[in-house]
GROMACS .gro file of N, CA and C in nm:
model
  453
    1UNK      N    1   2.822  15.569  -1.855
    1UNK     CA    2   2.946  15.507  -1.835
    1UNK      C    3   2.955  15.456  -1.692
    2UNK      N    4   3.020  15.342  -1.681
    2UNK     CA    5   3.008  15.302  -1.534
    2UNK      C    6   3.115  15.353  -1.465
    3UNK      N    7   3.160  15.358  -1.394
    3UNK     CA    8   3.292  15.364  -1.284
    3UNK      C    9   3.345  15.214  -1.286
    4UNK      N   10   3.436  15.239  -1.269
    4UNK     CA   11   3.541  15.102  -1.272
    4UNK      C   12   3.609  15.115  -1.141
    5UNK      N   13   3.569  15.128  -1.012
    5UNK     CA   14   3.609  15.107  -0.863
    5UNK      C   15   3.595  14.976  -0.801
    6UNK      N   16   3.587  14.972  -0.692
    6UNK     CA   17   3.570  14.872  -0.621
    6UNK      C   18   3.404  14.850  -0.625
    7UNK      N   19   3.369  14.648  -0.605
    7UNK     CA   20   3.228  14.649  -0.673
    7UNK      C   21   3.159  14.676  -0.524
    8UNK      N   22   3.038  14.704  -0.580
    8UNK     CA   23   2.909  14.761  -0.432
    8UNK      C   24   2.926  14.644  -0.355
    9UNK      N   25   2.909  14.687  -0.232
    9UNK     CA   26   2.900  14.563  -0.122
    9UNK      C   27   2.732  14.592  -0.123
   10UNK      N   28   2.729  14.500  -0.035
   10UNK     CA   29   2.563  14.538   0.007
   10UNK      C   30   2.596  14.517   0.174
   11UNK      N   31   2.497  14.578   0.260
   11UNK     CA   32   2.481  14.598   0.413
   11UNK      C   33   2.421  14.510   0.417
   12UNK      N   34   2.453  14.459   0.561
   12UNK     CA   35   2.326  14.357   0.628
   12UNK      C   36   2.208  14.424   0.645
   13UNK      N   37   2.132  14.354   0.629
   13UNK     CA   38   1.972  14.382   0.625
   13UNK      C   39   1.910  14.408   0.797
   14UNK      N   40   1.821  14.442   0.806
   14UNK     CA   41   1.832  14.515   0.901
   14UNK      C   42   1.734  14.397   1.035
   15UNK      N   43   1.687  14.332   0.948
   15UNK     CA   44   1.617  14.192   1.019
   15UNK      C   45   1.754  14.088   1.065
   16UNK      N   46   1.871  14.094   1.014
   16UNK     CA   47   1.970  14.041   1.010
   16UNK      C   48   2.054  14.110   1.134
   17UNK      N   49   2.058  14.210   1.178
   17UNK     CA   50   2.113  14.320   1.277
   17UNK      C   51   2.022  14.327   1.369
   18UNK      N   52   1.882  14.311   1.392
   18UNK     CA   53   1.786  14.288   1.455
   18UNK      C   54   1.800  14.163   1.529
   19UNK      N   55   1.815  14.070   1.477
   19UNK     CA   56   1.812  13.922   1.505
   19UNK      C   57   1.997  13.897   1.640
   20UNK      N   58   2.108  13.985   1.541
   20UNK     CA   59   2.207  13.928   1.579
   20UNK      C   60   2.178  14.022   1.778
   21UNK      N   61   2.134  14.140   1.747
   21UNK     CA   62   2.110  14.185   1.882
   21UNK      C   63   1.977  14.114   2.015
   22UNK      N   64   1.895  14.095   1.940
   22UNK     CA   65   1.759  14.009   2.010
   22UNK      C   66   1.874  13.901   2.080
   23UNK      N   67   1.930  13.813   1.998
   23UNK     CA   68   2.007  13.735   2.051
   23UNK      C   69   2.107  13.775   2.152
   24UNK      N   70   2.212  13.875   2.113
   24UNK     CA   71   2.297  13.912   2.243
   24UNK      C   72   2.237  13.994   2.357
   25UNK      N   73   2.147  14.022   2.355
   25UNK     CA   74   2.039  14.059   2.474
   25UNK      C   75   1.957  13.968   2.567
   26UNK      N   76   1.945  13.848   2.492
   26UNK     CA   77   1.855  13.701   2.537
   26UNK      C   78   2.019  13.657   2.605
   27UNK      N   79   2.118  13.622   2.543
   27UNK     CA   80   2.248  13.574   2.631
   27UNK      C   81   2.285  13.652   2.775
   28UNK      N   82   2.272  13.798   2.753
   28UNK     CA   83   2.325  13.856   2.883
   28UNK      C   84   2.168  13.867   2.975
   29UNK      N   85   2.043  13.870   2.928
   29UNK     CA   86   1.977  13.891   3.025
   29UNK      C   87   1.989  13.736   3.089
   30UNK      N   88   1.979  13.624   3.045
   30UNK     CA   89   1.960  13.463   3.057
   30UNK      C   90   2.078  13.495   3.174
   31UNK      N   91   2.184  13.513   3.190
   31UNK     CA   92   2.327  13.538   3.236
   31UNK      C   93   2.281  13.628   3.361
   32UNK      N   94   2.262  13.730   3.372
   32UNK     CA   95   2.173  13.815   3.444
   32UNK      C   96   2.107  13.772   3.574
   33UNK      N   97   1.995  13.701   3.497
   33UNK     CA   98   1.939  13.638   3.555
   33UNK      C   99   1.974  13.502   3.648
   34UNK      N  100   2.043  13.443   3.563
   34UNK     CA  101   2.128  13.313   3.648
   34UNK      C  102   2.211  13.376   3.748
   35UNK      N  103   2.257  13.444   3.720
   35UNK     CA  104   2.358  13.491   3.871
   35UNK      C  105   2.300  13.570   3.958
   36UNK      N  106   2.168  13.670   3.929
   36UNK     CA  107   2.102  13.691   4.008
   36UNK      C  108   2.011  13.604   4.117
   37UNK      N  109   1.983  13.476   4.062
   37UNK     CA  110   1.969  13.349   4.129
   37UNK      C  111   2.017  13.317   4.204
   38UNK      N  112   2.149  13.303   4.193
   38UNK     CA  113   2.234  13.217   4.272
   38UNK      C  114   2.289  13.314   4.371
   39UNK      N  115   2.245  13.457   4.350
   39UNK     CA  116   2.324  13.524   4.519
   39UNK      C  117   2.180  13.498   4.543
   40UNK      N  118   2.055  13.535   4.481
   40UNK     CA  119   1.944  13.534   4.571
   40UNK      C  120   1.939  13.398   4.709
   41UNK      N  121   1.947  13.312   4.627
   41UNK     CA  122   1.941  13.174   4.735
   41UNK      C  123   2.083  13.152   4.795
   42UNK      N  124   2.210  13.212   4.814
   42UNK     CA  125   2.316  13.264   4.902
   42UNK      C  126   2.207  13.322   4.989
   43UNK      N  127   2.165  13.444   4.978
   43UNK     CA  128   2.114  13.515   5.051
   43UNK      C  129   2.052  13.472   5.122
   44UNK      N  130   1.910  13.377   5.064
   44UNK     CA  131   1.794  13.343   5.131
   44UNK      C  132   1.829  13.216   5.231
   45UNK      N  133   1.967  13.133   5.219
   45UNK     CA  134   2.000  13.015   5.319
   45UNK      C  135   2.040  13.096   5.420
   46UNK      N  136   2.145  13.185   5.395
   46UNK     CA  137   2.227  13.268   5.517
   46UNK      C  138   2.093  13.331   5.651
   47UNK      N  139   1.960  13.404   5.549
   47UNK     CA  140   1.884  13.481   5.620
   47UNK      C  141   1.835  13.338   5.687
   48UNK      N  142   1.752  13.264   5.657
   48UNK     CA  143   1.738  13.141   5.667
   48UNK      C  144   1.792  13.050   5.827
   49UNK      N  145   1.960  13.071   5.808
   49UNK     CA  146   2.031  13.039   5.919
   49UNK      C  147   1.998  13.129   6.060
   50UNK      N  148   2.041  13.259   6.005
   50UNK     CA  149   2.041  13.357   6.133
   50UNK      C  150   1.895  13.340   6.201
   51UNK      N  151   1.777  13.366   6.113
   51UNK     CA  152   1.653  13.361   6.177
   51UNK      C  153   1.647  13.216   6.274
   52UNK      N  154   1.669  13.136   6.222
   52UNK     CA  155   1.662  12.966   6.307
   52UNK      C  156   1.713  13.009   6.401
   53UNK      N  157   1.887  13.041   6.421
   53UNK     CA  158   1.974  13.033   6.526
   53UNK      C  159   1.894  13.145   6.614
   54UNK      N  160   1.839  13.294   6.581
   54UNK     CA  161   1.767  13.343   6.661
   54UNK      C  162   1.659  13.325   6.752
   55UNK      N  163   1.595  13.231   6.631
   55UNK     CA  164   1.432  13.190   6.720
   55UNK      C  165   1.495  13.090   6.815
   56UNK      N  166   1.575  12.996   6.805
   56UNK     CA  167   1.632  12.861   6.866
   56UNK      C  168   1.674  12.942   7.007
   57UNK      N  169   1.765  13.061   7.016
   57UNK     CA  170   1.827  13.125   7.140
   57UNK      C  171   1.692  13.207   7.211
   58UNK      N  172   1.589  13.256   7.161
   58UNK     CA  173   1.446  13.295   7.214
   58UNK      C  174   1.381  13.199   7.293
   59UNK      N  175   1.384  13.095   7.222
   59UNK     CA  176   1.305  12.955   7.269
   59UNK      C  177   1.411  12.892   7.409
   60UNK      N  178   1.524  12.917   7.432
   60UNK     CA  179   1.592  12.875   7.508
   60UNK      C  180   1.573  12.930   7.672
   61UNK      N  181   1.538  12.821   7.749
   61UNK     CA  182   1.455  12.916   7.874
   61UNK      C  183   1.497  12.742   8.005
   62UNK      N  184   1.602  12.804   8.051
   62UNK     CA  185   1.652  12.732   8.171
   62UNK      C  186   1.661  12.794   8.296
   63UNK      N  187   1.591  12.680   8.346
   63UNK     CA  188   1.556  12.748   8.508
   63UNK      C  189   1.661  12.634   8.589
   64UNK      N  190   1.719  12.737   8.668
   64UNK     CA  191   1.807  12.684   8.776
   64UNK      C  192   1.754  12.697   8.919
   65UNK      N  193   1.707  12.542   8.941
   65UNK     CA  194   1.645  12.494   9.053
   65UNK      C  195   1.714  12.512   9.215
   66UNK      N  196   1.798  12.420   9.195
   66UNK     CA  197   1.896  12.425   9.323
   66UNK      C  198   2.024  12.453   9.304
   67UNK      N  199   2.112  12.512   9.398
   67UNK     CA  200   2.263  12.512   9.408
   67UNK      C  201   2.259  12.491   9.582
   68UNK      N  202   2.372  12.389   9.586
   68UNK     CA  203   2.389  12.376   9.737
   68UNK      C  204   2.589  12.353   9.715
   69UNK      N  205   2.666  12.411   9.812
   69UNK     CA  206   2.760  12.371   9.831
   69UNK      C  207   2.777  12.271   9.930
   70UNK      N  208   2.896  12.154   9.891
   70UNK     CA  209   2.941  12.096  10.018
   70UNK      C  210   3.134  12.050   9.998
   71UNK      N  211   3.159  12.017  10.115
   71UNK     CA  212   3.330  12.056  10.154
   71UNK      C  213   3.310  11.917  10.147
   72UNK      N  214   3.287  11.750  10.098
   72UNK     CA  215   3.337  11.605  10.129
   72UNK      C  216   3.390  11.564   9.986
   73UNK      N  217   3.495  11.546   9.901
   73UNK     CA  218   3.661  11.536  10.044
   73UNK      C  219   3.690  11.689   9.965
   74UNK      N  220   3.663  11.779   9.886
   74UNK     CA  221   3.687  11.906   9.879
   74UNK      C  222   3.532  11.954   9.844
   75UNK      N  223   3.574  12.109   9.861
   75UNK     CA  224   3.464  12.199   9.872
   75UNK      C  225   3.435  12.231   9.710
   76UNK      N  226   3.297  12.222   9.686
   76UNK     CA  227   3.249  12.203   9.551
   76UNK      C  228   3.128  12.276   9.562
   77UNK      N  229   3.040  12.313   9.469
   77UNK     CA  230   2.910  12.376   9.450
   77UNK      C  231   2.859  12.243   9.320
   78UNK      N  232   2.731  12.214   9.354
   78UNK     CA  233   2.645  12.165   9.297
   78UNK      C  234   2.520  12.251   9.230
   79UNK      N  235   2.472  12.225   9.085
   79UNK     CA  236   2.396  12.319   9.029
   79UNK      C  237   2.315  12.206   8.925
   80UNK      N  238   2.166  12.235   8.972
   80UNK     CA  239   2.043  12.141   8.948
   80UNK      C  240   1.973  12.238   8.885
   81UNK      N  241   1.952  12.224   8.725
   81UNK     CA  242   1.890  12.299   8.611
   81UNK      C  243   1.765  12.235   8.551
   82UNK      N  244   1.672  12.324   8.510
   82UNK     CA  245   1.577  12.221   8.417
   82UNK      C  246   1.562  12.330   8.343
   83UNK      N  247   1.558  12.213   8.225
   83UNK     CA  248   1.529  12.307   8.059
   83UNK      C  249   1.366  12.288   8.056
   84UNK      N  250   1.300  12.409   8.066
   84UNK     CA  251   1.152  12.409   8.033
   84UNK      C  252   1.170  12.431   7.890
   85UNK      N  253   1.238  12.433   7.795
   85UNK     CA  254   1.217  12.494   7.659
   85UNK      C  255   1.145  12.341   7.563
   86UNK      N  256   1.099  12.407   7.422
   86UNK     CA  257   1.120  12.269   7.347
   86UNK      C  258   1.206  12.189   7.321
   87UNK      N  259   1.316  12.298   7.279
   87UNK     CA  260   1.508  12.264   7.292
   87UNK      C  261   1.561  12.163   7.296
   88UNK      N  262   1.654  12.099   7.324
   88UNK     CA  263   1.735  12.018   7.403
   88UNK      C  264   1.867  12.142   7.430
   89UNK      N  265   1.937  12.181   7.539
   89UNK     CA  266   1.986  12.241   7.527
   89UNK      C  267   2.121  12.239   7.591
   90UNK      N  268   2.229  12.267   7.543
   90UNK     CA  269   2.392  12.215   7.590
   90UNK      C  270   2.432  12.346   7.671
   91UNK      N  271   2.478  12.302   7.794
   91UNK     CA  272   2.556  12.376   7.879
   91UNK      C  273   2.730  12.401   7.824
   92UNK      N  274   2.751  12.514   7.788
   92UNK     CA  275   2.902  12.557   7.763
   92UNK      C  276   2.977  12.612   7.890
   93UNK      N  277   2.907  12.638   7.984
   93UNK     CA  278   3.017  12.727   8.071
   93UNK      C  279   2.952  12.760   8.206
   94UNK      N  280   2.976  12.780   8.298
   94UNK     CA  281   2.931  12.798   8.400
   94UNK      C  282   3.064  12.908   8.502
   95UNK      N  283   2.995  13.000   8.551
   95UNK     CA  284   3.080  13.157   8.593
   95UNK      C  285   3.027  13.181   8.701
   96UNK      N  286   3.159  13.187   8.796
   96UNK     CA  287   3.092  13.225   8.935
   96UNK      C  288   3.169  13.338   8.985
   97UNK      N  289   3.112  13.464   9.006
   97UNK     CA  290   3.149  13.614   9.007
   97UNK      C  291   3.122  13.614   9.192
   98UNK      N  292   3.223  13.688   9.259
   98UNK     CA  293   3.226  13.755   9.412
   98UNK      C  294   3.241  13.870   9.359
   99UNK      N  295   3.279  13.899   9.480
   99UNK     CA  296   3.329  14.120   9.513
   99UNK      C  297   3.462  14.055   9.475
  100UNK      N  298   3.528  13.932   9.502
  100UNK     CA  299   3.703  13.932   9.494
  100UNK      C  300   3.740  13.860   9.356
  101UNK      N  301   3.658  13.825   9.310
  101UNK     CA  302   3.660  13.791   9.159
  101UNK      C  303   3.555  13.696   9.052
  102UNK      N  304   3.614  13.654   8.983
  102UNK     CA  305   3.513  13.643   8.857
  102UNK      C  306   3.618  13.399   8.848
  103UNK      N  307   3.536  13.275   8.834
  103UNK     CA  308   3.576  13.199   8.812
  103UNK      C  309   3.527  13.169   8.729
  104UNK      N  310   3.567  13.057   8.631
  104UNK     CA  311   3.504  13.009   8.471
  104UNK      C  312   3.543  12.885   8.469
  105UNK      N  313   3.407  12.762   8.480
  105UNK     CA  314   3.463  12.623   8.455
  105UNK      C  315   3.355  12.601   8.275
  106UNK      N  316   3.484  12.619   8.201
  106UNK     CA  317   3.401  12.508   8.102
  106UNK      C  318   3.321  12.401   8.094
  107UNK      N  319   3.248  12.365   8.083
  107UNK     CA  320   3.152  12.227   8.049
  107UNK      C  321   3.163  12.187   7.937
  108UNK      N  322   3.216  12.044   7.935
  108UNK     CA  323   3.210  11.955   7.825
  108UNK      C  324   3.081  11.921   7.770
  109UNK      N  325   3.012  12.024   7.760
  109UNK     CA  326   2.879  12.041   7.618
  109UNK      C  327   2.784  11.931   7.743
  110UNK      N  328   2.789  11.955   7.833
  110UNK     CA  329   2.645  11.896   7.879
  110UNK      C  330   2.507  11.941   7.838
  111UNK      N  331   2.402  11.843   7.775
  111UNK     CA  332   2.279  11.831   7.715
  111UNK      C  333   2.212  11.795   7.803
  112UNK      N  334   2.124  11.884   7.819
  112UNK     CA  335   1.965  11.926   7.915
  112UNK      C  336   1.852  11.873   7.808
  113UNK      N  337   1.802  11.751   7.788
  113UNK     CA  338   1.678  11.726   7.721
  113UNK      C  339   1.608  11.815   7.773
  114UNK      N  340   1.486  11.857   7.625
  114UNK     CA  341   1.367  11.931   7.688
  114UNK      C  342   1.298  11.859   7.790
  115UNK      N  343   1.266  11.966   7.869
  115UNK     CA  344   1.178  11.952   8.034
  115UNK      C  345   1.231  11.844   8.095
  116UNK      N  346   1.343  11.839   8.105
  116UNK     CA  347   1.447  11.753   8.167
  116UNK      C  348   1.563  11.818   8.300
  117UNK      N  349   1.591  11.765   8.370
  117UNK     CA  350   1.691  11.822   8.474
  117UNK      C  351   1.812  11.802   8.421
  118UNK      N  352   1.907  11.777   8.488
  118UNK     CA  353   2.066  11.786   8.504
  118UNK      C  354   2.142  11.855   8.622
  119UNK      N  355   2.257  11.791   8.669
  119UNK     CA  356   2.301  11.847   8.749
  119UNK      C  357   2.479  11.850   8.733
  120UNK      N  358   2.517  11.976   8.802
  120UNK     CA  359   2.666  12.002   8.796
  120UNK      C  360   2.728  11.998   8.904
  121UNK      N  361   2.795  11.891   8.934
  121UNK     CA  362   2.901  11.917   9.037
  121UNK      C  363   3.026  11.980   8.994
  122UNK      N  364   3.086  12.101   9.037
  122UNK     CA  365   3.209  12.175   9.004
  122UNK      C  366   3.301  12.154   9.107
  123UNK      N  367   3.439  12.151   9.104
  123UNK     CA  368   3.520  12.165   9.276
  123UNK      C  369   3.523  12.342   9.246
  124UNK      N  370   3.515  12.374   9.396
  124UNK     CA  371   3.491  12.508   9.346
  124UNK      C  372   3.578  12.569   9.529
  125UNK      N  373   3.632  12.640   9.538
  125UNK     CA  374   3.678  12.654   9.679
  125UNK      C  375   3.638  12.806   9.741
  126UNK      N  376   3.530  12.743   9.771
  126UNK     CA  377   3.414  12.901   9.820
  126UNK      C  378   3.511  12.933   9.963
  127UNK      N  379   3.409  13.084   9.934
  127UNK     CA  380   3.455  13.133  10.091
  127UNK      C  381   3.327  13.127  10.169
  128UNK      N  382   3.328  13.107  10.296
  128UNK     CA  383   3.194  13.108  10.366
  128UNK      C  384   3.133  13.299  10.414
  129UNK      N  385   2.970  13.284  10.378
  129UNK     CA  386   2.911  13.434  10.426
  129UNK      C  387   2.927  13.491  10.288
  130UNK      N  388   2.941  13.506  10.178
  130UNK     CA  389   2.967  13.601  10.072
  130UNK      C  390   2.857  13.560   9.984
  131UNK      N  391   2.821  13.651   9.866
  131UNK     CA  392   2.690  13.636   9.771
  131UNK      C  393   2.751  13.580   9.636
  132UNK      N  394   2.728  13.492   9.594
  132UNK     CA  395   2.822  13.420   9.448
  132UNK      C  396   2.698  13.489   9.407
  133UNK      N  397   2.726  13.520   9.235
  133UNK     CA  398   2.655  13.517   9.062
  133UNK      C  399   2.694  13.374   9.027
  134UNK      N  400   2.615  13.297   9.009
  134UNK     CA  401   2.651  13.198   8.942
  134UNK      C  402   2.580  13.208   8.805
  135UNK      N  403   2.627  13.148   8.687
  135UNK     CA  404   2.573  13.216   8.523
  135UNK      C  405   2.623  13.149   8.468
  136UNK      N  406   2.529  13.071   8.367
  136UNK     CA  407   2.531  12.963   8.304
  136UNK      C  408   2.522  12.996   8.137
  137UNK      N  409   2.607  12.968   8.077
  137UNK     CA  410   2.586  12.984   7.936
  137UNK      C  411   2.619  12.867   7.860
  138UNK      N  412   2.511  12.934   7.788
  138UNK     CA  413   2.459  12.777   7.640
  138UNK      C  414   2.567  12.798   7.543
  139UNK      N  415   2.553  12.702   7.472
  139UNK     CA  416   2.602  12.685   7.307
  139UNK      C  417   2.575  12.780   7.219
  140UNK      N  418   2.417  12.802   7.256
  140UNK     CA  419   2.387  12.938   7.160
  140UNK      C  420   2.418  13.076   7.188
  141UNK      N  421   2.503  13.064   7.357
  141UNK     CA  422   2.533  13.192   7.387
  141UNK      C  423   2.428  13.249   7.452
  142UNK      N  424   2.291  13.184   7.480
  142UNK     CA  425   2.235  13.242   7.601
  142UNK      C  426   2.271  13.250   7.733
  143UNK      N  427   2.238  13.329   7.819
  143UNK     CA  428   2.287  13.316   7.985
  143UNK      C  429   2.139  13.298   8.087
  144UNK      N  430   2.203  13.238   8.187
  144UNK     CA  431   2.107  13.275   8.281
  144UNK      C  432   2.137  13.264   8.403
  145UNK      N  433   2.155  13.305   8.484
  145UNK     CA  434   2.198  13.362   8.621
  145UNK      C  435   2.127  13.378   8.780
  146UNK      N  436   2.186  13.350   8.899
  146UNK     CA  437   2.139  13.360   8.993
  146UNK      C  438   2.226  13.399   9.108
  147UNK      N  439   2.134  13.456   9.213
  147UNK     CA  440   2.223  13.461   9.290
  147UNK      C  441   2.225  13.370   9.414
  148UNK      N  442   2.358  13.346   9.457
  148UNK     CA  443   2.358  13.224   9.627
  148UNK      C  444   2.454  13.311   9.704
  149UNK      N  445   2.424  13.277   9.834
  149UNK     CA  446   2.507  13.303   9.914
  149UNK      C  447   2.598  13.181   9.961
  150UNK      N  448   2.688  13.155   9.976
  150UNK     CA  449   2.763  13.060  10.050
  150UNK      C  450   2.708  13.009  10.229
  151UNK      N  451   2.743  12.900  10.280
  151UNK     CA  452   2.687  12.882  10.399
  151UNK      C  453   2.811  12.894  10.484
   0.00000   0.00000   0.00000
């Protein structure tokens, strides 16, 4: 005698449950993978940047030749640099430190071609007999420094 219930279903087959997972495993690894991509090369421009901007501030090597002050029609310091680097390299700032204080003239981005000179006239109102720091900083934030005495 049969039963008179509800009729047999049948299950998915198991190649059929096989298949639907192969597939949602191929979507999230594919997915996975793409976004693992895309921070990788985030990553690899950023590392990319820093290393350049590092080697670029290594390579940066300015020698400051002369400084002479003179008082015609005010008292000023003059500062004669040469970039030995490969570089081309921009002057940001120039700092002149005593025992009685610390001065700061910005530079409007003056560019030192490689193995090239340049020179800075500043008005600057020295005192006579005392030891200036004078210290020069780049764009990239390198320094380089010397010392003068005033005449």
């Amino acid at each position: 005698m049969k039963s008179k219930g509800l009729p047999a279903r049948r299950g998915l087959a198991s190649i059929v449950t096989n298949a639907i997972l192969l597939v949602s495993v191929v979507l999230m690894g594919t997915g996975a993978v793409v976004w693992e991509n895309d921070k990788l090369s985030a990553g690899k421009l950023e590392l990319l940047n820093v290393y350049s901007t590092k080697i670029d501030k290594i390579n940066e090597n300015l020698s400051i030749e002369k400084i002479w002050f003179g008082t015609t029609p005010q008292k000023f310091i003059n500062i004669t640099m040469t970039n030995q680097s490969p570089l081309s390299i921009v002057v940001k700032q120039v700092q002149i430190s005593t025992s009685s204080g610390t001065v700061t003239f910005p530079v409007n981005n003056q560019i030192i071609m490689s193995e090239k000179s340049a020179s800075l006239k500043l008005n600057y109102n020295y005192i006579s007999n005392i030891s200036n720091t004078v210290e020069i900083t780049t764009s990239r934030n390198s320094t380089f420094s010397t010392v003068v005495s005033t005449p």
